[in-house]
Amino acid sequence: MPDDTRDKLLDAAQDLVQRVGANAMSYQHLAQVVGIRKASIHYHFPTKADLLEAMVGRYHKRFMEHVSEVRSGGGTGGERLAAYLDLFASTLRESDGSKLCACGMLGAEVATLGTEMAAVLNRFYEANHRVIETLLREGAADGSVSVPGDVAVTARVVFGALEGGMLVARTADDPAGRFGQVAQELLTLLTLAPLHV
Amino acid sequence: MPDDTRDKLLDAAQDLVQRVGANAMSYQHLAQVVGIRKASIHYHFPTKADLLEAMVGRYHKRFMEHVSEVRSGGGTGGERLAAYLDLFASTLRESDGSKLCACGMLGAEVATLGTEMAAVLNRFYEANHRVIETLLREGAADGSVSVPGDVAVTARVVFGALEGGMLVARTADDPAGRFGQVAQELLTLLTLAPLHV
DNA sequence: GTCTATAGCGCGATAGAC
DNA sequence: GTCTATCGCGCTATAGAC
């Protein structure tokens, strides 16, 4: 049953974190969205830290499921890299330019969230670094990607550009369009010729 | 007189914003740092929005003064670009890996800060895009930089990679070291051969 | 599993003395 | 320009009824 109260709370928490951040998200806001009283939330998640950690755990798992689909997709490494970049673009596109990656948002607030959350976020970042590194290596092997330097560090450049690109794009007139250009240019930098996906 | 109460308040506000964000920064925290009572802050900045806008205005002005020094520095365009990247690296370096760019942090929180702050942040981002674009063009002209695509969009890739790179690096063991590698790899991607600055 | 009620605190902001 | 005192609100969290 995917839509019991617990899942609805996680849905609402994720949506609010992506839009306004964890510090600006309250049990009162969640209660209004889900349609229960705020005290009832403590039955499902005793503390706010519990709620945030459960939300990030689910987010990480779901994100990696999308990544698996991308990785099992056809085409060249460069084309699969483009599909991976589009996972980030779709977040902006489907929220009218108002949602960040949940883990990017929480990364900004990490100093207020405790060491356990910092470790969880770092795990998400490192998992993505490994995914990008693999895509770059596969692209280099099939000739669709060209990396002039250290592949592992380049993967971190790409991930940072995605997280930061979303953040910066959000204040522009057309965030999704802006970010789409940035993602395309990132591909141009990493491929011998521009890809069209 | 650079250190009257107003400036001390702006110093403390900037430090807290860079570390924990605007939503986690309170008048009480500022009062403790500066050594006055929290009610006294309202004499200098009637509302928190006033304080944040003054802080960002000063931050923007000071940052562009550093940029001017970089731009009037010698060397190739690529070397001046490296010096510009180091403005961001130095923030992490000099804070033991705990401070972000103030405008990057506020960008994450923009949904809670009102439309005026969104406009102010966008102005900072666009100003930096123009600086990077100019440095890339100068580097292309003297042969030290190679941009395989649109220079203006590439400038946005670079800026996003800096803001996001700082954010992601903060959860790592050695944030400044990690970010330094990312900045160096960014240069490698944009130059025909790695620069050593 | 959800409710009402409330504790206890921190917040931004204001009034008015000095 | 800074102080004390206070207002009113929102917050996380808990107790105990149903």
PDB file of C-alpha atoms (C1' of nucleotides) in Angstrom, chain A residues 5 36-37 39-40 43-44, chain C residues 1-7:
ATOM      1  CA  THR A   5      -0.242   8.041   6.211  1.00  0.00           C
ATOM      2  CA  ILE A  36      -4.112  15.021  10.175  1.00  0.00           C
ATOM      3  CA  ARG A  37      -3.184  16.943  13.333  1.00  0.00           C
ATOM      4  CA  ALA A  39       0.707  15.743  17.114  1.00  0.00           C
ATOM      5  CA  SER A  40      -0.253  12.612  15.175  1.00  0.00           C
ATOM      6  CA  TYR A  43       3.412   8.491  16.108  1.00  0.00           C
ATOM      7  CA  HIS A  44       5.044   7.828  12.710  1.00  0.00           C
TER       8      HIS A  44
ATOM      9  C1'  DG C   1      -3.649   5.575  14.888  1.00  0.00           C
ATOM     10  C1'  DT C   2      -5.521   9.920  15.746  1.00  0.00           C
ATOM     11  C1'  DC C   3      -7.231  13.161  18.801  1.00  0.00           C
ATOM     12  C1'  DT C   4      -7.162  17.456  22.372  1.00  0.00           C
ATOM     13  C1'  DA C   5      -4.514  19.970  25.319  1.00  0.00           C
ATOM     14  C1'  DT C   6      -0.478  21.819  26.823  1.00  0.00           C
ATOM     15  C1'  DA C   7       4.346  22.353  28.170  1.00  0.00           C
TER      16       DA C   7
END
